[in-house]
Amino acid sequence: MTYELITVRTEADKVGIITLNRPKQLNALNEQLMTELGTALHAFDADPAIGCMIITGSEKAFAAGADIGSMASYSFANVYKDDFITRNWEKIRSVRKPVIAAVSGFALGGGCELAMMCDFIIAADNARFGQPEIKLGIIPGAGGTQRLPRAVGKAKAMDLALTGRMMDALEAERSGLVSRVVPLDKLMDETLGAALMISEFSQMAVMAVKESVNRAFEGTLNDGIMFERRLFHALFATSDQKEGMDAFVNKRKAVFTHQ
Ligand code: HXC
């Protein structure tokens, strides 16, 4: 598959790296880019050698939002009938292996929402996050009013979505939106380190962590605890559990076969 608006590569045959590549438009997200992104993510997800994925952008912008130019003239009938634009974006949620967002520069509007659809965010110190849709007479449309309050709480989510202001990387880390902040020139090393570490673990255990943590945001505590317990028990049916525990007991490094 050839891509025009993203570039795709692998690291050590274990990590799939997708770089958003519309630099002149600060990686504004249009249909084509999101289709390419969905296709690339699912291709990596289906590749047994790949254990983790990274989505990143340029130094200046992870993504400055949905493409305003292409939205400007749309009517309600256009966007409602086509389920614009997020129909396409929902595909990202069905990726089962972990996806890390490596964010430098602007992550605004749909760009912030895309980062939040990933499993966690590692930010460069120049990263800036925001939901500025209010300034355009609209509201976030790809989960911003739902995932942002879950990540940073109601007060800050309201502040950001109602004023359209940006928050810097340190505020984003303080408020729980990002898991780590690193100097810009260390962003890819740090993210690759995390991704390579994840890709060494049992894929089944890794996917179970992702499913179970996501469940924490979707139901009651009681349901979540039951769900986690069932997955926990199920992993005792895998060879990787035997390998992991045997390696610990015998003081050697575990080699997981994802069986
Ligand atoms: C289309 C965009 C764009 C966007 C920037 N550009 N953001 N084009 N859609 N979202 C383009 C500019 O028009 C400009 O093109 C070029 O990228 C560089 O941008 P500048 O504004 O010149 O750069 P700068 O002064 O550094 O300002 C950066 C910025 C600003 C603060 C990020 O560009 C900005 O505010 N952008 C819009 C952010 C936004 O409102 N995002 C939310 C979109 S709505 P030219 O051709 O002039 O050089 C949204 C809804 C999601 O995301 C709904 C669900 C999917």
PDB file of C-alpha atoms and ligand atoms in Angstrom:
ATOM      1  CA  MET A   1       0.000   0.000   0.000  1.00  0.00           C
ATOM      2  CA  THR A   2       1.349   3.449  -0.874  1.00  0.00           C
ATOM      3  CA  TYR A   3       0.528   6.311   1.401  1.00  0.00           C
ATOM      4  CA  GLU A   4       0.591  10.002   0.563  1.00  0.00           C
ATOM      5  CA  LEU A   5      -0.211  11.741   3.822  1.00  0.00           C
ATOM      6  CA  ILE A   6       1.537   9.450   6.283  1.00  0.00           C
ATOM      7  CA  THR A   7       4.853   7.620   6.318  1.00  0.00           C
ATOM      8  CA  VAL A   8       5.196   4.166   7.773  1.00  0.00           C
ATOM      9  CA  ARG A   9       8.222   2.267   9.047  1.00  0.00           C
ATOM     10  CA  THR A  10       9.136  -0.397  11.552  1.00  0.00           C
ATOM     11  CA  GLU A  11      11.794  -0.505  14.245  1.00  0.00           C
ATOM     12  CA  ALA A  12      13.549  -3.792  14.998  1.00  0.00           C
ATOM     13  CA  ASP A  13      10.646  -5.500  13.143  1.00  0.00           C
ATOM     14  CA  LYS A  14       8.662  -5.124  16.363  1.00  0.00           C
ATOM     15  CA  VAL A  15       7.326  -1.596  16.498  1.00  0.00           C
ATOM     16  CA  GLY A  16       5.199   0.043  13.812  1.00  0.00           C
ATOM     17  CA  ILE A  17       5.783   3.792  13.484  1.00  0.00           C
ATOM     18  CA  ILE A  18       3.323   6.019  11.651  1.00  0.00           C
ATOM     19  CA  THR A  19       4.254   9.648  11.006  1.00  0.00           C
ATOM     20  CA  LEU A  20       1.537  12.095   9.987  1.00  0.00           C
ATOM     21  CA  ASN A  21       2.906  13.907   6.982  1.00  0.00           C
ATOM     22  CA  ARG A  22       1.037  17.024   5.860  1.00  0.00           C
ATOM     23  CA  PRO A  23       3.607  19.472   7.181  1.00  0.00           C
ATOM     24  CA  LYS A  24       2.393  22.574   5.321  1.00  0.00           C
ATOM     25  CA  GLN A  25      -1.057  22.225   6.914  1.00  0.00           C
ATOM     26  CA  LEU A  26       0.388  21.325  10.324  1.00  0.00           C
ATOM     27  CA  ASN A  27      -0.925  17.780   9.796  1.00  0.00           C
ATOM     28  CA  ALA A  28      -4.545  18.927   9.588  1.00  0.00           C
ATOM     29  CA  LEU A  29      -6.582  15.735   9.497  1.00  0.00           C
ATOM     30  CA  ASN A  30      -8.650  15.162   6.364  1.00  0.00           C
ATOM     31  CA  GLU A  31     -10.518  12.056   5.189  1.00  0.00           C
ATOM     32  CA  GLN A  32      -7.611  10.744   3.164  1.00  0.00           C
ATOM     33  CA  LEU A  33      -5.127  11.067   6.014  1.00  0.00           C
ATOM     34  CA  MET A  34      -7.472   9.365   8.473  1.00  0.00           C
ATOM     35  CA  THR A  35      -8.201   6.560   5.989  1.00  0.00           C
ATOM     36  CA  GLU A  36      -4.487   5.994   5.487  1.00  0.00           C
ATOM     37  CA  LEU A  37      -3.895   6.066   9.242  1.00  0.00           C
ATOM     38  CA  GLY A  38      -6.657   3.508   9.862  1.00  0.00           C
ATOM     39  CA  THR A  39      -5.311   1.229   7.132  1.00  0.00           C
ATOM     40  CA  ALA A  40      -1.738   1.405   8.429  1.00  0.00           C
ATOM     41  CA  LEU A  41      -2.760   0.778  12.043  1.00  0.00           C
ATOM     42  CA  HIS A  42      -4.808  -2.258  11.101  1.00  0.00           C
ATOM     43  CA  ALA A  43      -2.011  -3.650   8.939  1.00  0.00           C
ATOM     44  CA  PHE A  44       0.395  -3.412  11.901  1.00  0.00           C
ATOM     45  CA  ASP A  45      -2.253  -4.825  14.246  1.00  0.00           C
ATOM     46  CA  ALA A  46      -2.596  -7.875  11.985  1.00  0.00           C
ATOM     47  CA  ASP A  47       1.173  -8.414  11.717  1.00  0.00           C
ATOM     48  CA  PRO A  48       2.181 -11.038  14.302  1.00  0.00           C
ATOM     49  CA  ALA A  49       5.723  -9.613  14.562  1.00  0.00           C
ATOM     50  CA  ILE A  50       4.512  -6.154  15.632  1.00  0.00           C
ATOM     51  CA  GLY A  51       3.888  -5.703  19.340  1.00  0.00           C
ATOM     52  CA  CYS A  52       3.261  -1.968  19.632  1.00  0.00           C
ATOM     53  CA  MET A  53       2.601   1.073  17.440  1.00  0.00           C
ATOM     54  CA  ILE A  54       3.532   4.736  17.608  1.00  0.00           C
ATOM     55  CA  ILE A  55       1.728   7.654  15.996  1.00  0.00           C
ATOM     56  CA  THR A  56       3.738  10.847  15.713  1.00  0.00           C
ATOM     57  CA  GLY A  57       3.794  14.098  13.741  1.00  0.00           C
ATOM     58  CA  SER A  58       6.362  16.818  13.078  1.00  0.00           C
ATOM     59  CA  GLU A  59       8.287  18.928  15.574  1.00  0.00           C
ATOM     60  CA  LYS A  60       5.860  21.793  15.029  1.00  0.00           C
ATOM     61  CA  ALA A  61       2.617  19.832  15.016  1.00  0.00           C
ATOM     62  CA  PHE A  62       1.318  16.437  16.007  1.00  0.00           C
ATOM     63  CA  ALA A  63      -1.891  17.607  14.314  1.00  0.00           C
ATOM     64  CA  ALA A  64      -3.587  21.025  14.364  1.00  0.00           C
ATOM     65  CA  GLY A  65      -7.049  19.488  14.126  1.00  0.00           C
ATOM     66  CA  ALA A  66      -9.516  18.445  11.509  1.00  0.00           C
ATOM     67  CA  ASP A  67      -9.023  20.218   8.183  1.00  0.00           C
ATOM     68  CA  ILE A  68     -10.960  23.444   8.596  1.00  0.00           C
ATOM     69  CA  GLY A  69     -10.817  24.292   4.890  1.00  0.00           C
ATOM     70  CA  SER A  70     -12.579  21.105   3.898  1.00  0.00           C
ATOM     71  CA  MET A  71     -15.217  21.526   6.633  1.00  0.00           C
ATOM     72  CA  ALA A  72     -15.955  25.188   6.079  1.00  0.00           C
ATOM     73  CA  SER A  73     -18.806  24.874   3.578  1.00  0.00           C
ATOM     74  CA  TYR A  74     -20.422  21.695   4.918  1.00  0.00           C
ATOM     75  CA  SER A  75     -24.091  21.728   5.879  1.00  0.00           C
ATOM     76  CA  PHE A  76     -25.834  19.717   8.584  1.00  0.00           C
ATOM     77  CA  ALA A  77     -27.200  17.408   5.871  1.00  0.00           C
ATOM     78  CA  ASN A  78     -23.678  16.723   4.551  1.00  0.00           C
ATOM     79  CA  VAL A  79     -22.114  15.943   7.892  1.00  0.00           C
ATOM     80  CA  TYR A  80     -25.031  14.027   9.383  1.00  0.00           C
ATOM     81  CA  LYS A  81     -25.688  11.798   6.398  1.00  0.00           C
ATOM     82  CA  ASP A  82     -21.987  11.020   5.897  1.00  0.00           C
ATOM     83  CA  ASP A  83     -21.406  10.652   9.649  1.00  0.00           C
ATOM     84  CA  PHE A  84     -18.600  13.142   9.036  1.00  0.00           C
ATOM     85  CA  ILE A  85     -15.706  12.732   9.895  1.00  0.00           C
ATOM     86  CA  THR A  86     -15.466  10.406  12.795  1.00  0.00           C
ATOM     87  CA  ARG A  87     -16.963   7.387  11.037  1.00  0.00           C
ATOM     88  CA  ASN A  88     -13.451   6.844   9.862  1.00  0.00           C
ATOM     89  CA  TRP A  89     -11.839   7.572  13.200  1.00  0.00           C
ATOM     90  CA  GLU A  90     -13.717   4.853  15.069  1.00  0.00           C
ATOM     91  CA  LYS A  91     -11.454   2.321  13.345  1.00  0.00           C
ATOM     92  CA  ILE A  92      -8.630   3.399  15.614  1.00  0.00           C
ATOM     93  CA  ARG A  93     -10.557   2.216  18.644  1.00  0.00           C
ATOM     94  CA  SER A  94     -10.662  -1.328  17.316  1.00  0.00           C
ATOM     95  CA  VAL A  95      -6.864  -1.718  17.225  1.00  0.00           C
ATOM     96  CA  ARG A  96      -6.048  -4.341  19.858  1.00  0.00           C
ATOM     97  CA  LYS A  97      -2.310  -3.831  20.318  1.00  0.00           C
ATOM     98  CA  PRO A  98      -1.088  -0.730  22.170  1.00  0.00           C
ATOM     99  CA  VAL A  99      -0.742   2.559  20.307  1.00  0.00           C
ATOM    100  CA  ILE A 100       1.416   5.318  21.820  1.00  0.00           C
ATOM    101  CA  ALA A 101       1.091   8.958  20.735  1.00  0.00           C
ATOM    102  CA  ALA A 102       4.464  10.741  20.577  1.00  0.00           C
ATOM    103  CA  VAL A 103       3.387  14.376  20.583  1.00  0.00           C
ATOM    104  CA  SER A 104       5.499  17.409  19.774  1.00  0.00           C
ATOM    105  CA  GLY A 105       4.087  20.816  18.909  1.00  0.00           C
ATOM    106  CA  PHE A 106       0.376  21.430  18.468  1.00  0.00           C
ATOM    107  CA  ALA A 107      -2.198  18.751  19.301  1.00  0.00           C
ATOM    108  CA  LEU A 108      -5.385  20.722  18.843  1.00  0.00           C
ATOM    109  CA  GLY A 109      -9.009  19.839  18.236  1.00  0.00           C
ATOM    110  CA  GLY A 110      -9.110  16.553  16.343  1.00  0.00           C
ATOM    111  CA  GLY A 111      -5.331  16.339  16.888  1.00  0.00           C
ATOM    112  CA  CYS A 112      -5.811  16.298  20.653  1.00  0.00           C
ATOM    113  CA  GLU A 113      -8.662  13.826  20.210  1.00  0.00           C
ATOM    114  CA  LEU A 114      -6.486  11.579  18.062  1.00  0.00           C
ATOM    115  CA  ALA A 115      -3.759  11.631  20.726  1.00  0.00           C
ATOM    116  CA  MET A 116      -6.363  10.747  23.362  1.00  0.00           C
ATOM    117  CA  MET A 117      -7.582   7.780  21.274  1.00  0.00           C
ATOM    118  CA  CYS A 118      -4.098   6.328  21.655  1.00  0.00           C
ATOM    119  CA  ASP A 119      -3.383   4.266  24.757  1.00  0.00           C
ATOM    120  CA  PHE A 120      -1.019   6.793  26.266  1.00  0.00           C
ATOM    121  CA  ILE A 121       0.720  10.004  25.312  1.00  0.00           C
ATOM    122  CA  ILE A 122       4.399  10.832  25.633  1.00  0.00           C
ATOM    123  CA  ALA A 123       4.914  14.554  25.075  1.00  0.00           C
ATOM    124  CA  ALA A 124       7.885  16.666  24.071  1.00  0.00           C
ATOM    125  CA  ASP A 125       8.410  19.778  26.159  1.00  0.00           C
ATOM    126  CA  ASN A 126       7.132  21.946  23.280  1.00  0.00           C
ATOM    127  CA  ALA A 127       3.778  20.119  23.057  1.00  0.00           C
ATOM    128  CA  ARG A 128       0.588  22.161  23.341  1.00  0.00           C
ATOM    129  CA  PHE A 129      -2.837  20.608  23.771  1.00  0.00           C
ATOM    130  CA  GLY A 130      -6.249  22.157  23.332  1.00  0.00           C
ATOM    131  CA  GLN A 131      -9.820  21.863  22.114  1.00  0.00           C
ATOM    132  CA  PRO A 132     -10.257  25.198  20.299  1.00  0.00           C
ATOM    133  CA  GLU A 133     -13.422  24.193  18.388  1.00  0.00           C
ATOM    134  CA  ILE A 134     -15.471  26.726  20.367  1.00  0.00           C
ATOM    135  CA  LYS A 135     -13.664  29.478  18.465  1.00  0.00           C
ATOM    136  CA  LEU A 136     -15.016  28.020  15.213  1.00  0.00           C
ATOM    137  CA  GLY A 137     -18.608  27.847  16.424  1.00  0.00           C
ATOM    138  CA  ILE A 138     -18.560  24.076  16.923  1.00  0.00           C
ATOM    139  CA  ILE A 139     -17.682  21.594  19.671  1.00  0.00           C
ATOM    140  CA  PRO A 140     -15.189  18.705  19.705  1.00  0.00           C
ATOM    141  CA  GLY A 141     -16.553  15.881  17.555  1.00  0.00           C
ATOM    142  CA  ALA A 142     -14.223  12.930  18.029  1.00  0.00           C
ATOM    143  CA  GLY A 143     -14.552  12.258  21.728  1.00  0.00           C
ATOM    144  CA  GLY A 144     -13.003  15.453  23.138  1.00  0.00           C
ATOM    145  CA  THR A 145     -15.864  16.210  25.520  1.00  0.00           C
ATOM    146  CA  GLN A 146     -15.772  12.602  26.738  1.00  0.00           C
ATOM    147  CA  ARG A 147     -12.127  11.539  26.882  1.00  0.00           C
ATOM    148  CA  LEU A 148     -10.729  14.881  28.086  1.00  0.00           C
ATOM    149  CA  PRO A 149     -12.813  15.003  31.309  1.00  0.00           C
ATOM    150  CA  ARG A 150     -11.978  11.362  31.966  1.00  0.00           C
ATOM    151  CA  ALA A 151      -8.282  12.241  31.638  1.00  0.00           C
ATOM    152  CA  VAL A 152      -8.069  15.637  33.348  1.00  0.00           C
ATOM    153  CA  GLY A 153     -11.331  16.000  35.309  1.00  0.00           C
ATOM    154  CA  LYS A 154     -14.341  18.208  34.734  1.00  0.00           C
ATOM    155  CA  ALA A 155     -12.869  21.565  35.759  1.00  0.00           C
ATOM    156  CA  LYS A 156      -9.925  21.556  33.400  1.00  0.00           C
ATOM    157  CA  ALA A 157     -11.884  19.927  30.556  1.00  0.00           C
ATOM    158  CA  MET A 158     -14.557  22.626  30.828  1.00  0.00           C
ATOM    159  CA  ASP A 159     -11.890  25.339  31.013  1.00  0.00           C
ATOM    160  CA  LEU A 160     -10.131  24.052  27.883  1.00  0.00           C
ATOM    161  CA  ALA A 161     -13.234  23.334  25.802  1.00  0.00           C
ATOM    162  CA  LEU A 162     -15.079  26.521  26.811  1.00  0.00           C
ATOM    163  CA  THR A 163     -12.196  28.965  26.410  1.00  0.00           C
ATOM    164  CA  GLY A 164     -10.329  27.187  23.615  1.00  0.00           C
ATOM    165  CA  ARG A 165      -7.034  27.912  25.366  1.00  0.00           C
ATOM    166  CA  MET A 166      -4.011  25.676  24.964  1.00  0.00           C
ATOM    167  CA  MET A 167      -2.156  23.950  27.784  1.00  0.00           C
ATOM    168  CA  ASP A 168       1.549  23.266  27.668  1.00  0.00           C
ATOM    169  CA  ALA A 169       3.226  19.905  28.216  1.00  0.00           C
ATOM    170  CA  LEU A 170       3.839  20.424  31.925  1.00  0.00           C
ATOM    171  CA  GLU A 171       0.224  21.362  32.614  1.00  0.00           C
ATOM    172  CA  ALA A 172      -0.847  18.357  30.532  1.00  0.00           C
ATOM    173  CA  GLU A 173       1.372  16.054  32.579  1.00  0.00           C
ATOM    174  CA  ARG A 174       0.253  17.589  35.885  1.00  0.00           C
ATOM    175  CA  SER A 175      -3.356  17.066  34.964  1.00  0.00           C
ATOM    176  CA  GLY A 176      -2.964  13.479  33.806  1.00  0.00           C
ATOM    177  CA  LEU A 177      -3.372  13.858  30.048  1.00  0.00           C
ATOM    178  CA  VAL A 178       0.164  12.737  29.265  1.00  0.00           C
ATOM    179  CA  SER A 179       2.215  10.071  30.959  1.00  0.00           C
ATOM    180  CA  ARG A 180       5.704  11.541  30.430  1.00  0.00           C
ATOM    181  CA  VAL A 181       7.264  14.811  29.251  1.00  0.00           C
ATOM    182  CA  VAL A 182      10.733  14.697  27.714  1.00  0.00           C
ATOM    183  CA  PRO A 183      12.986  17.169  25.890  1.00  0.00           C
ATOM    184  CA  LEU A 184      12.024  17.458  22.224  1.00  0.00           C
ATOM    185  CA  ASP A 185      15.212  15.790  20.982  1.00  0.00           C
ATOM    186  CA  LYS A 186      14.534  12.767  23.217  1.00  0.00           C
ATOM    187  CA  LEU A 187      10.902  12.245  22.195  1.00  0.00           C
ATOM    188  CA  MET A 188      11.385   9.416  19.709  1.00  0.00           C
ATOM    189  CA  ASP A 189      14.077   7.646  21.773  1.00  0.00           C
ATOM    190  CA  GLU A 190      11.867   7.684  24.841  1.00  0.00           C
ATOM    191  CA  THR A 191       8.775   6.531  22.944  1.00  0.00           C
ATOM    192  CA  LEU A 192      10.655   3.825  21.071  1.00  0.00           C
ATOM    193  CA  GLY A 193      12.124   2.615  24.356  1.00  0.00           C
ATOM    194  CA  ALA A 194       8.629   2.198  25.771  1.00  0.00           C
ATOM    195  CA  ALA A 195       7.304   0.583  22.572  1.00  0.00           C
ATOM    196  CA  LEU A 196      10.194  -1.877  22.314  1.00  0.00           C
ATOM    197  CA  MET A 197       9.756  -2.819  25.957  1.00  0.00           C
ATOM    198  CA  ILE A 198       6.034  -3.466  25.433  1.00  0.00           C
ATOM    199  CA  SER A 199       6.708  -5.495  22.274  1.00  0.00           C
ATOM    200  CA  GLU A 200       8.931  -7.906  24.249  1.00  0.00           C
ATOM    201  CA  PHE A 201       6.072  -8.884  26.558  1.00  0.00           C
ATOM    202  CA  SER A 202       3.441 -11.525  25.902  1.00  0.00           C
ATOM    203  CA  GLN A 203       1.097 -10.049  23.291  1.00  0.00           C
ATOM    204  CA  MET A 204      -1.860 -11.703  24.964  1.00  0.00           C
ATOM    205  CA  ALA A 205      -1.040 -10.158  28.334  1.00  0.00           C
ATOM    206  CA  VAL A 206      -0.439  -6.785  26.672  1.00  0.00           C
ATOM    207  CA  MET A 207      -3.780  -6.882  24.840  1.00  0.00           C
ATOM    208  CA  ALA A 208      -5.514  -7.974  28.040  1.00  0.00           C
ATOM    209  CA  VAL A 209      -4.062  -4.969  29.907  1.00  0.00           C
ATOM    210  CA  LYS A 210      -5.335  -2.648  27.162  1.00  0.00           C
ATOM    211  CA  GLU A 211      -8.805  -4.189  27.181  1.00  0.00           C
ATOM    212  CA  SER A 212      -9.060  -4.181  30.942  1.00  0.00           C
ATOM    213  CA  VAL A 213      -7.796  -0.610  31.510  1.00  0.00           C
ATOM    214  CA  ASN A 214     -10.173   0.641  28.804  1.00  0.00           C
ATOM    215  CA  ARG A 215     -12.980  -1.162  30.593  1.00  0.00           C
ATOM    216  CA  ALA A 216     -12.318   1.053  33.613  1.00  0.00           C
ATOM    217  CA  PHE A 217     -13.735   3.958  31.624  1.00  0.00           C
ATOM    218  CA  GLU A 218     -16.780   2.191  30.316  1.00  0.00           C
ATOM    219  CA  GLY A 219     -18.641   0.583  33.176  1.00  0.00           C
ATOM    220  CA  THR A 220     -19.044   0.278  36.910  1.00  0.00           C
ATOM    221  CA  LEU A 221     -16.146  -0.590  39.212  1.00  0.00           C
ATOM    222  CA  ASN A 222     -17.801  -3.922  39.970  1.00  0.00           C
ATOM    223  CA  ASP A 223     -18.085  -4.880  36.284  1.00  0.00           C
ATOM    224  CA  GLY A 224     -14.521  -3.748  35.671  1.00  0.00           C
ATOM    225  CA  ILE A 225     -13.144  -5.827  38.539  1.00  0.00           C
ATOM    226  CA  MET A 226     -15.016  -8.916  37.249  1.00  0.00           C
ATOM    227  CA  PHE A 227     -13.774  -8.293  33.707  1.00  0.00           C
ATOM    228  CA  GLU A 228     -10.183  -7.941  34.918  1.00  0.00           C
ATOM    229  CA  ARG A 229     -10.449 -11.102  37.012  1.00  0.00           C
ATOM    230  CA  ARG A 230     -11.704 -13.166  34.060  1.00  0.00           C
ATOM    231  CA  LEU A 231      -8.851 -11.954  31.849  1.00  0.00           C
ATOM    232  CA  PHE A 232      -6.370 -12.535  34.686  1.00  0.00           C
ATOM    233  CA  HIS A 233      -7.575 -16.127  35.080  1.00  0.00           C
ATOM    234  CA  ALA A 234      -7.592 -16.695  31.309  1.00  0.00           C
ATOM    235  CA  LEU A 235      -3.915 -15.783  30.987  1.00  0.00           C
ATOM    236  CA  PHE A 236      -3.052 -18.869  33.072  1.00  0.00           C
ATOM    237  CA  ALA A 237      -4.032 -20.851  29.965  1.00  0.00           C
ATOM    238  CA  THR A 238      -1.128 -19.357  27.981  1.00  0.00           C
ATOM    239  CA  SER A 239       2.410 -20.668  27.499  1.00  0.00           C
ATOM    240  CA  ASP A 240       3.649 -17.129  28.042  1.00  0.00           C
ATOM    241  CA  GLN A 241       2.450 -17.228  31.660  1.00  0.00           C
ATOM    242  CA  LYS A 242       4.412 -20.472  32.225  1.00  0.00           C
ATOM    243  CA  GLU A 243       7.460 -18.948  30.544  1.00  0.00           C
ATOM    244  CA  GLY A 244       7.262 -15.651  32.438  1.00  0.00           C
ATOM    245  CA  MET A 245       6.958 -17.265  35.845  1.00  0.00           C
ATOM    246  CA  ASP A 246       9.493 -20.012  35.157  1.00  0.00           C
ATOM    247  CA  ALA A 247      11.988 -17.379  33.995  1.00  0.00           C
ATOM    248  CA  PHE A 248      11.487 -15.425  37.223  1.00  0.00           C
ATOM    249  CA  VAL A 249      11.854 -18.479  39.433  1.00  0.00           C
ATOM    250  CA  ASN A 250      14.988 -19.602  37.580  1.00  0.00           C
ATOM    251  CA  LYS A 251      16.478 -16.090  37.437  1.00  0.00           C
ATOM    252  CA  ARG A 252      16.633 -15.881  33.638  1.00  0.00           C
ATOM    253  CA  LYS A 253      15.166 -13.539  31.020  1.00  0.00           C
ATOM    254  CA  ALA A 254      11.745 -14.574  29.723  1.00  0.00           C
ATOM    255  CA  VAL A 255      11.336 -15.235  26.014  1.00  0.00           C
ATOM    256  CA  PHE A 256       7.682 -14.900  25.082  1.00  0.00           C
ATOM    257  CA  THR A 257       6.305 -16.731  22.042  1.00  0.00           C
ATOM    258  CA  HIS A 258       2.856 -15.144  22.167  1.00  0.00           C
ATOM    259  CA  GLN A 259       1.169 -18.505  22.612  1.00  0.00           C
TER     260      GLN A 259
HETATM  261  C1  HXC B   1      -6.528  23.354   7.981  1.00  0.00           C
HETATM  262  C2  HXC B   1      -4.721  24.348   8.994  1.00  0.00           C
HETATM  263  C3  HXC B   1      -5.191  23.937  10.261  1.00  0.00           C
HETATM  264  C4  HXC B   1      -6.404  23.168  10.318  1.00  0.00           C
HETATM  265  C5  HXC B   1      -3.369  25.036  10.531  1.00  0.00           C
HETATM  266  N1  HXC B   1      -3.589  25.023   9.210  1.00  0.00           N
HETATM  267  N2  HXC B   1      -4.323  24.372  11.188  1.00  0.00           N
HETATM  268  N3  HXC B   1      -5.400  24.052   7.865  1.00  0.00           N
HETATM  269  N4  HXC B   1      -7.033  22.922   9.127  1.00  0.00           N
HETATM  270  N5  HXC B   1      -6.921  22.700  11.439  1.00  0.00           N
HETATM  271  C6  HXC B   1      -2.790  25.644   8.167  1.00  0.00           C
HETATM  272  C7  HXC B   1      -2.919  27.162   8.159  1.00  0.00           C
HETATM  273  O1  HXC B   1      -4.081  27.559   7.478  1.00  0.00           O
HETATM  274  C8  HXC B   1      -1.659  27.555   7.448  1.00  0.00           C
HETATM  275  O2  HXC B   1      -1.842  27.365   6.056  1.00  0.00           O
HETATM  276  C9  HXC B   1      -0.642  26.529   7.918  1.00  0.00           C
HETATM  277  O3  HXC B   1      -1.408  25.418   8.394  1.00  0.00           O
HETATM  278  C10 HXC B   1       0.216  27.037   9.050  1.00  0.00           C
HETATM  279  O4  HXC B   1      -0.627  27.547  10.056  1.00  0.00           O
HETATM  280  P1  HXC B   1      -0.442  29.017  10.706  1.00  0.00           P
HETATM  281  O5  HXC B   1      -1.739  29.372  11.312  1.00  0.00           O
HETATM  282  O6  HXC B   1       0.154  29.945   9.733  1.00  0.00           O
HETATM  283  O7  HXC B   1       0.647  28.692  11.835  1.00  0.00           O
HETATM  284  P2  HXC B   1       0.811  29.394  13.262  1.00  0.00           P
HETATM  285  O8  HXC B   1       0.666  30.874  13.150  1.00  0.00           O
HETATM  286  O9  HXC B   1       2.087  28.833  13.818  1.00  0.00           O
HETATM  287  O10 HXC B   1      -0.424  28.894  14.129  1.00  0.00           O
HETATM  288  C11 HXC B   1      -0.533  27.527  14.440  1.00  0.00           C
HETATM  289  C12 HXC B   1      -1.945  27.205  15.000  1.00  0.00           C
HETATM  290  C13 HXC B   1      -3.031  27.741  14.032  1.00  0.00           C
HETATM  291  C14 HXC B   1      -2.082  27.888  16.368  1.00  0.00           C
HETATM  292  C15 HXC B   1      -2.024  25.711  15.198  1.00  0.00           C
HETATM  293  O11 HXC B   1      -2.730  27.245  12.731  1.00  0.00           O
HETATM  294  C16 HXC B   1      -4.417  27.315  14.390  1.00  0.00           C
HETATM  295  O12 HXC B   1      -5.028  27.876  15.294  1.00  0.00           O
HETATM  296  N6  HXC B   1      -4.938  26.341  13.654  1.00  0.00           N
HETATM  297  C17 HXC B   1      -6.315  25.880  13.833  1.00  0.00           C
HETATM  298  C18 HXC B   1      -6.439  25.014  15.063  1.00  0.00           C
HETATM  299  C19 HXC B   1      -7.884  24.574  15.247  1.00  0.00           C
HETATM  300  O13 HXC B   1      -8.802  25.381  15.335  1.00  0.00           O
HETATM  301  N7  HXC B   1      -8.080  23.247  15.320  1.00  0.00           N
HETATM  302  C20 HXC B   1      -9.404  22.687  15.485  1.00  0.00           C
HETATM  303  C21 HXC B   1     -10.009  22.412  14.140  1.00  0.00           C
HETATM  304  S1  HXC B   1     -11.658  21.819  14.269  1.00  0.00           S
HETATM  305  P3  HXC B   1      -1.359  28.480   4.993  1.00  0.00           P
HETATM  306  O14 HXC B   1      -1.831  27.914   3.681  1.00  0.00           O
HETATM  307  O15 HXC B   1      -2.028  29.751   5.398  1.00  0.00           O
HETATM  308  O16 HXC B   1       0.124  28.517   5.155  1.00  0.00           O
HETATM  309  C22 HXC B   1     -11.489  20.217  14.718  1.00  0.00           C
HETATM  310  C23 HXC B   1     -12.778  19.494  14.896  1.00  0.00           C
HETATM  311  C24 HXC B   1     -12.585  18.025  15.038  1.00  0.00           C
HETATM  312  O17 HXC B   1     -10.449  19.697  14.870  1.00  0.00           O
HETATM  313  C25 HXC B   1     -13.878  17.341  14.843  1.00  0.00           C
HETATM  314  C26 HXC B   1     -13.795  15.847  14.887  1.00  0.00           C
HETATM  315  C27 HXC B   1     -12.914  15.215  13.935  1.00  0.00           C
END
